[in-house]
XYZ file of C-alpha atoms in Angstrom:
455
model
C -23.134 -18.943 -19.699
C -26.013 -19.062 -22.187
C -25.107 -22.600 -23.309
C -25.598 -23.853 -19.761
C -29.233 -22.663 -19.693
C -29.992 -24.282 -23.024
C -28.421 -27.568 -21.964
C -29.972 -27.631 -18.482
C -32.818 -30.055 -17.654
C -35.928 -28.875 -19.494
C -34.125 -25.538 -20.046
C -35.273 -24.420 -16.611
C -31.944 -23.168 -15.185
C -32.239 -19.721 -16.703
C -30.386 -16.947 -14.843
C -33.507 -14.827 -14.364
C -35.324 -17.753 -12.743
C -32.338 -18.547 -10.517
C -32.104 -14.887 -9.492
C -35.720 -14.761 -8.376
C -35.496 -18.128 -6.613
C -32.488 -16.767 -4.727
C -34.395 -13.611 -3.815
C -37.273 -15.614 -2.351
C -34.918 -17.963 -0.523
C -32.871 -15.169 1.060
C -35.873 -13.078 2.069
C -38.262 -15.830 3.175
C -36.076 -18.801 4.083
C -34.489 -19.667 7.411
C -31.822 -21.986 8.783
C -34.371 -24.557 9.953
C -35.470 -25.522 6.462
C -33.785 -28.566 4.940
C -31.186 -28.133 2.220
C -32.686 -28.184 -1.257
C -31.807 -31.059 -3.551
C -31.365 -30.841 -7.312
C -34.908 -32.131 -7.683
C -36.172 -29.433 -5.306
C -34.449 -26.704 -7.307
C -35.830 -28.021 -10.575
C -39.321 -28.000 -9.071
C -38.840 -24.410 -7.834
C -37.708 -23.275 -11.267
C -40.635 -25.057 -12.876
C -42.968 -23.201 -10.508
C -41.287 -19.954 -11.540
C -42.033 -20.642 -15.198
C -45.658 -21.286 -14.264
C -46.059 -17.967 -12.453
C -49.110 -16.127 -13.683
C -48.702 -12.793 -15.451
C -51.055 -9.847 -15.855
C -51.029 -10.574 -19.581
C -53.242 -13.609 -18.921
C -55.816 -11.414 -17.191
C -55.752 -8.209 -19.211
C -57.890 -8.005 -22.325
C -57.062 -4.540 -23.689
C -55.067 -3.985 -26.873
C -51.916 -2.876 -25.001
C -51.668 -6.051 -22.913
C -49.230 -7.783 -25.263
C -46.963 -4.755 -25.422
C -46.834 -4.477 -21.647
C -45.981 -8.155 -21.313
C -43.216 -7.859 -23.924
C -41.728 -4.927 -22.012
C -41.647 -6.929 -18.809
C -40.367 -10.152 -20.367
C -37.639 -8.476 -22.411
C -36.408 -6.509 -19.419
C -36.414 -9.668 -17.338
C -34.538 -11.894 -19.797
C -32.545 -9.876 -22.321
C -30.457 -8.073 -19.702
C -28.698 -11.402 -19.143
C -27.831 -11.750 -22.814
C -25.463 -8.827 -23.363
C -22.006 -9.915 -24.661
C -19.647 -9.961 -21.685
C -16.485 -9.174 -23.645
C -18.014 -5.954 -24.929
C -19.441 -5.038 -21.519
C -16.095 -5.389 -19.743
C -13.890 -4.007 -22.526
C -16.159 -0.973 -22.811
C -15.581 -0.060 -19.176
C -11.920 0.800 -19.741
C -12.422 2.005 -23.304
C -14.964 4.568 -22.143
C -13.965 5.400 -18.561
C -10.163 5.359 -18.908
C -9.374 5.807 -22.588
C -11.957 8.356 -23.766
C -11.597 12.099 -23.282
C -14.764 14.039 -22.541
C -15.595 17.433 -24.013
C -16.483 19.118 -20.712
C -14.667 19.743 -17.452
C -15.301 16.688 -15.304
C -16.574 17.365 -11.802
C -16.378 13.819 -10.512
C -14.417 11.629 -12.954
C -11.105 13.298 -12.158
C -7.749 11.635 -11.438
C -8.129 9.389 -8.419
C -11.869 8.727 -8.826
C -11.306 4.998 -9.360
C -9.555 4.456 -6.055
C -12.060 6.638 -4.219
C -15.096 4.856 -5.659
C -13.854 1.314 -6.287
C -11.042 0.988 -3.763
C -8.537 0.176 -6.507
C -7.760 1.007 -10.126
C -10.402 0.324 -12.764
C -8.111 -2.287 -14.333
C -7.813 -4.163 -11.046
C -11.541 -3.835 -10.373
C -12.373 -5.475 -13.706
C -9.678 -8.090 -13.094
C -11.206 -8.967 -9.717
C -14.625 -9.346 -11.326
C -13.135 -11.669 -13.941
C -11.417 -13.730 -11.255
C -14.592 -14.093 -9.195
C -16.583 -14.987 -12.315
C -14.055 -17.582 -13.477
C -14.154 -19.189 -10.042
C -17.955 -19.266 -9.999
C -18.008 -20.976 -13.391
C -15.278 -23.481 -12.546
C -16.089 -24.236 -8.904
C -19.820 -24.892 -8.770
C -20.704 -21.252 -8.121
C -18.167 -20.585 -5.375
C -15.052 -18.542 -4.719
C -12.747 -19.723 -1.942
C -10.647 -16.876 -0.459
C -8.175 -19.455 0.862
C -7.304 -20.325 -2.743
C -5.312 -17.075 -2.877
C -2.853 -18.659 -0.456
C -2.574 -21.965 -2.318
C 0.608 -22.965 -4.146
C 0.765 -21.231 -7.506
C -1.593 -18.413 -6.550
C 1.332 -16.022 -6.458
C 0.971 -15.685 -10.213
C -2.416 -14.068 -9.662
C -1.403 -12.086 -6.596
C 1.569 -10.685 -8.501
C -0.999 -8.963 -10.726
C -3.437 -7.966 -7.977
C -2.519 -8.326 -4.286
C -4.676 -10.774 -2.338
C -5.572 -8.062 0.174
C -6.900 -5.886 -2.668
C -8.886 -8.760 -4.168
C -10.589 -9.497 -0.852
C -11.183 -5.887 0.235
C -12.751 -4.956 -3.117
C -14.795 -8.155 -3.198
C -16.139 -7.553 0.314
C -16.969 -3.923 -0.400
C -18.574 -4.247 -3.826
C -19.493 -7.849 -4.573
C -20.476 -9.575 -1.303
C -23.655 -9.471 0.781
C -25.319 -11.634 3.425
C -28.928 -12.588 4.096
C -29.621 -9.730 6.514
C -28.222 -7.036 4.207
C -29.973 -8.609 1.233
C -33.347 -8.420 2.993
C -32.832 -4.740 3.761
C -31.833 -3.986 0.176
C -34.797 -5.954 -1.127
C -37.251 -4.028 1.062
C -35.830 -0.723 -0.181
C -35.953 -1.868 -3.805
C -39.612 -2.861 -3.899
C -41.567 -0.607 -6.250
C -44.944 -2.287 -5.999
C -46.815 -4.591 -3.667
C -48.170 -6.595 -6.603
C -46.754 -10.133 -6.189
C -47.114 -10.802 -9.922
C -44.603 -8.035 -10.688
C -41.946 -8.990 -8.147
C -39.776 -10.919 -10.592
C -39.533 -7.895 -12.905
C -38.279 -5.557 -10.186
C -34.685 -4.777 -9.315
C -33.001 -7.755 -7.665
C -30.343 -6.840 -5.047
C -28.113 -9.590 -6.473
C -27.334 -7.121 -9.250
C -25.688 -4.873 -6.683
C -23.977 -7.649 -4.697
C -23.814 -10.912 -6.685
C -21.923 -13.002 -4.063
C -23.437 -14.223 -0.801
C -21.558 -15.257 2.341
C -22.789 -17.464 5.141
C -23.857 -20.407 2.989
C -21.134 -23.008 3.057
C -17.421 -22.493 2.441
C -16.239 -19.293 0.828
C -18.543 -17.092 -1.203
C -21.552 -18.312 -3.161
C -22.592 -16.921 -6.551
C -26.227 -17.957 -7.102
C -26.202 -16.423 -10.612
C -22.715 -16.262 -12.086
C -23.779 -13.963 -14.963
C -24.331 -11.117 -12.494
C -20.650 -10.929 -11.503
C -19.325 -9.379 -14.761
C -22.462 -7.233 -14.981
C -21.395 -5.548 -11.734
C -18.173 -4.417 -13.454
C -19.814 -3.241 -16.681
C -20.217 0.498 -17.355
C -23.827 0.194 -16.210
C -22.789 -1.537 -12.984
C -20.162 1.133 -12.346
C -22.757 3.805 -13.146
C -25.019 2.600 -10.337
C -22.066 2.325 -7.959
C -20.965 5.853 -8.817
C -24.397 7.448 -8.582
C -24.958 5.821 -5.189
C -21.723 7.419 -3.976
C -21.523 10.753 -5.818
C -25.058 11.425 -6.995
C -26.106 12.918 -10.331
C -22.727 14.581 -10.897
C -21.288 11.154 -11.646
C -24.089 10.472 -14.127
C -23.452 13.772 -15.919
C -19.729 13.113 -16.230
C -20.414 9.605 -17.489
C -22.904 10.968 -20.015
C -20.252 13.284 -21.452
C -17.789 10.404 -21.773
C -20.450 8.227 -23.375
C -21.138 10.813 -26.068
C -17.428 11.040 -26.861
C -17.138 7.246 -26.788
C -19.892 6.909 -29.404
C -17.856 9.268 -31.579
C -14.806 7.023 -31.226
C -16.892 4.077 -32.395
C -18.291 5.986 -35.369
C -14.782 6.907 -36.471
C -14.122 3.183 -36.998
C -16.500 3.206 -39.981
C -14.365 2.879 -43.135
C -14.634 5.630 -45.732
C -17.059 7.671 -43.664
C -16.812 11.327 -42.675
C -17.765 11.838 -39.029
C -18.571 15.356 -37.851
C -19.355 16.449 -34.284
C -22.417 18.508 -33.461
C -22.806 21.765 -35.381
C -23.592 25.055 -33.658
C -25.885 27.204 -35.781
C -27.957 30.380 -35.852
C -27.942 33.464 -33.675
C -29.096 31.506 -30.659
C -26.116 29.124 -30.974
C -28.387 26.112 -31.089
C -26.889 22.651 -31.527
C -27.513 19.855 -33.977
C -27.456 16.130 -33.209
C -24.322 14.910 -31.457
C -22.705 13.303 -34.540
C -23.257 13.476 -38.299
C -21.905 10.547 -40.331
C -21.604 10.960 -44.086
C -21.319 7.835 -46.241
C -21.750 7.301 -49.966
C -25.176 5.795 -49.388
C -26.710 8.080 -46.760
C -26.303 10.719 -44.067
C -26.689 9.271 -40.592
C -27.740 11.629 -37.798
C -26.655 10.214 -34.439
C -28.076 11.397 -31.122
C -26.551 9.958 -27.949
C -28.615 9.362 -24.811
C -26.915 8.066 -21.662
C -30.251 6.867 -20.293
C -31.537 3.530 -19.086
C -35.049 2.140 -18.714
C -36.617 3.050 -15.378
C -38.834 0.761 -13.326
C -41.890 2.242 -15.066
C -40.704 0.616 -18.300
C -39.438 -2.591 -16.703
C -42.784 -3.130 -14.996
C -44.858 -1.558 -17.819
C -46.629 0.796 -15.430
C -49.214 3.396 -16.404
C -46.403 5.981 -16.587
C -44.362 3.992 -19.132
C -45.360 6.167 -22.117
C -44.468 9.395 -20.346
C -41.183 7.850 -19.210
C -40.025 6.657 -22.613
C -40.883 10.060 -24.087
C -39.038 11.841 -21.294
C -35.922 9.811 -21.999
C -35.991 9.453 -25.795
C -38.569 11.912 -27.142
C -36.140 14.816 -27.391
C -33.717 12.670 -29.409
C -36.341 11.996 -32.092
C -37.126 15.702 -32.282
C -33.440 16.623 -32.492
C -32.878 14.234 -35.394
C -35.891 15.546 -37.283
C -34.877 19.152 -36.679
C -31.325 18.524 -37.901
C -32.644 16.739 -40.996
C -34.823 19.784 -41.762
C -31.861 22.144 -41.364
C -29.796 20.093 -43.806
C -32.621 19.901 -46.362
C -33.366 23.613 -45.947
C -29.797 24.668 -46.738
C -28.895 26.130 -43.332
C -25.475 27.623 -44.012
C -23.666 25.965 -41.112
C -24.587 22.590 -42.621
C -23.174 23.426 -46.053
C -20.679 20.548 -45.986
C -23.401 17.963 -45.392
C -24.620 16.595 -48.758
C -28.300 16.812 -49.652
C -28.236 14.309 -52.523
C -28.763 11.144 -50.473
C -31.199 9.770 -47.907
C -31.037 10.874 -44.277
C -31.548 8.433 -41.422
C -31.448 8.839 -37.657
C -29.822 6.673 -34.988
C -30.385 7.069 -31.241
C -27.621 5.342 -29.279
C -28.350 4.424 -25.660
C -26.050 3.198 -22.905
C -28.441 0.399 -21.935
C -30.717 -1.387 -24.416
C -34.306 -0.215 -24.676
C -35.780 -3.555 -25.672
C -38.573 -3.621 -28.302
C -38.479 0.186 -28.555
C -38.482 -0.033 -32.376
C -41.439 -2.417 -32.391
C -45.031 -1.407 -33.249
C -46.078 -1.914 -29.626
C -43.812 0.956 -28.533
C -42.661 3.083 -31.480
C -46.063 4.796 -32.007
C -45.813 6.174 -28.472
C -42.791 8.288 -29.496
C -42.653 11.409 -31.700
C -43.259 10.982 -35.427
C -40.380 11.933 -37.738
C -39.897 12.726 -41.397
C -36.829 10.455 -41.612
C -36.421 6.834 -40.450
C -35.099 6.633 -36.885
C -33.745 3.560 -35.102
C -32.872 3.180 -31.429
C -29.645 1.237 -30.966
C -27.811 0.044 -27.877
C -24.110 0.783 -27.676
C -23.260 -2.909 -28.140
C -25.181 -2.920 -31.428
C -23.242 0.128 -32.598
C -19.945 -1.528 -31.619
C -20.901 -4.445 -33.857
C -22.198 -2.303 -36.703
C -18.978 -0.344 -37.183
C -16.927 -3.547 -37.662
C -18.872 -5.020 -40.604
C -16.515 -5.684 -43.526
C -18.549 -7.417 -46.227
C -21.096 -4.667 -46.964
C -21.358 -0.891 -46.622
C -23.167 0.005 -43.415
C -25.163 2.674 -45.240
C -26.573 0.087 -47.614
C -27.539 -2.231 -44.745
C -29.397 0.582 -43.004
C -31.237 1.513 -46.217
C -32.279 -2.092 -46.837
C -33.459 -2.454 -43.252
C -35.511 0.759 -43.381
C -37.145 -0.301 -46.649
C -38.424 -3.525 -45.089
C -41.599 -2.725 -43.150
C -41.122 -5.734 -40.885
C -37.363 -5.805 -40.298
C -37.315 -2.069 -39.588
C -39.271 -2.763 -36.403
C -36.731 -5.299 -35.109
C -33.705 -4.532 -32.977
C -30.787 -3.258 -35.061
C -28.799 -6.360 -34.092
C -30.941 -8.475 -36.438
C -29.724 -6.533 -39.478
C -26.099 -7.076 -38.463
C -26.224 -10.856 -38.169
C -24.827 -13.027 -40.943
C -22.100 -10.543 -41.875
C -18.344 -10.752 -41.418
C -16.737 -8.468 -38.862
C -13.275 -7.236 -38.062
C -12.042 -6.651 -34.522
C -13.268 -3.514 -32.802
C -10.026 -1.619 -32.172
C -11.542 0.550 -29.438
C -12.793 -2.455 -27.476
C -9.543 -4.337 -28.009
C -7.596 -1.441 -26.500
C -9.887 -1.473 -23.487
C -9.514 -5.218 -23.003
C -5.724 -5.035 -23.340
C -5.574 -2.832 -20.220
C -6.725 -5.661 -17.930
C -4.577 -8.098 -15.929
C -5.980 -11.170 -17.675
C -5.965 -9.643 -21.159
C -4.473 -12.764 -22.769
C -7.367 -14.948 -21.578
C -10.793 -15.444 -23.076
C -13.565 -13.345 -21.567
C -14.424 -14.652 -18.139
C -11.313 -16.799 -17.643
C -8.041 -16.165 -15.828
C -4.769 -17.145 -17.564
C -4.440 -20.912 -17.736
C -1.087 -21.001 -15.898
C -2.696 -19.664 -12.716
C -6.247 -20.907 -13.034
C -5.699 -24.140 -11.151
C -4.003 -22.391 -8.264
C -6.632 -19.678 -7.964
C -9.711 -21.791 -8.433
């Protein structure tokens, strides 16, 4: 939990530092080394903080931007709200209807990919996470046979909990080393900590004391998020899974936009002889017209490591969205007949919604690398959109206009403009959460009646 990092000695127990310390220990350690004490761990984490970065060596004008890309990708991925991440999985994958014929996400895909239903898969992740938080980073399989555990096993059988955990959440040192070797993108030791860490794929480790060890508890719910399921699905089914998920994501964004009070939400418009298509969604409010383009993309290693290809990569993934927004804005202003119901008497803004956050993409160190537009365009993560549509004390259109008019705030993440406002519950997320076994508990905790028995 974030509070635990802030309250830790010298604020050194950050999850990204623990993850890299675990990586080094599993890949370079051996059974002959003595067990580390608390003082040893604190010293290791202090050494991590002191690791040199290319930013200290580079002197060109892009050095700061490259460092910000690396640092934000390293740290901010651990700061996504867990309730939204887990609730979104069911809300999007089980409760949203796509617009195209699915080739992979058909009835039965959950059992084939996850070994159980999506609801049980998320429930198992919650159970493992609650145990890691409550039991010094461990989950004891024998606890499922303890008195009182039948309350949990009545929801999800113990055999299912353990088979799914072993298949999707658990690794050992040998398998971790193999995964780490395959994941390396560069031989530069200064960039290692920014690369993919195999703990993201398998956050529990066996062979180190009783039960299963979770070196970084925050990675357990991340495995069951839509992004975690995306990587699991692509590894099994290939790009077909990604395409199906992209279709669902576009429809899911539409469901979120429909939560905006007193707004008219229109799907993409087909126009002209060539049957071209507009942006994915057009939102009409009293204050403005919002053109929404949906991109089910995620930063690649070129962006995470700020490689020489980072500019080409961000344009490949987001450039077309900027162009689509600008083109649709021009069609509306030019009176294209198919857009006759879209008003032309108010400002037009663009919003690019991504499945995974593109950190600092709106900032001056990155925005100039993307196409110029005639209307203001903001890149927003899906979690920011889920928060935006629940604001109750001010019209969203007005907030977006005020943000765009501020030359400084317009370069921040959208989340900054949403803070300080009152929000209602997000009905779409609530419906997703209510489909889980532990729906009456707070995010990350099993029901109190069975917690003692399970943990």
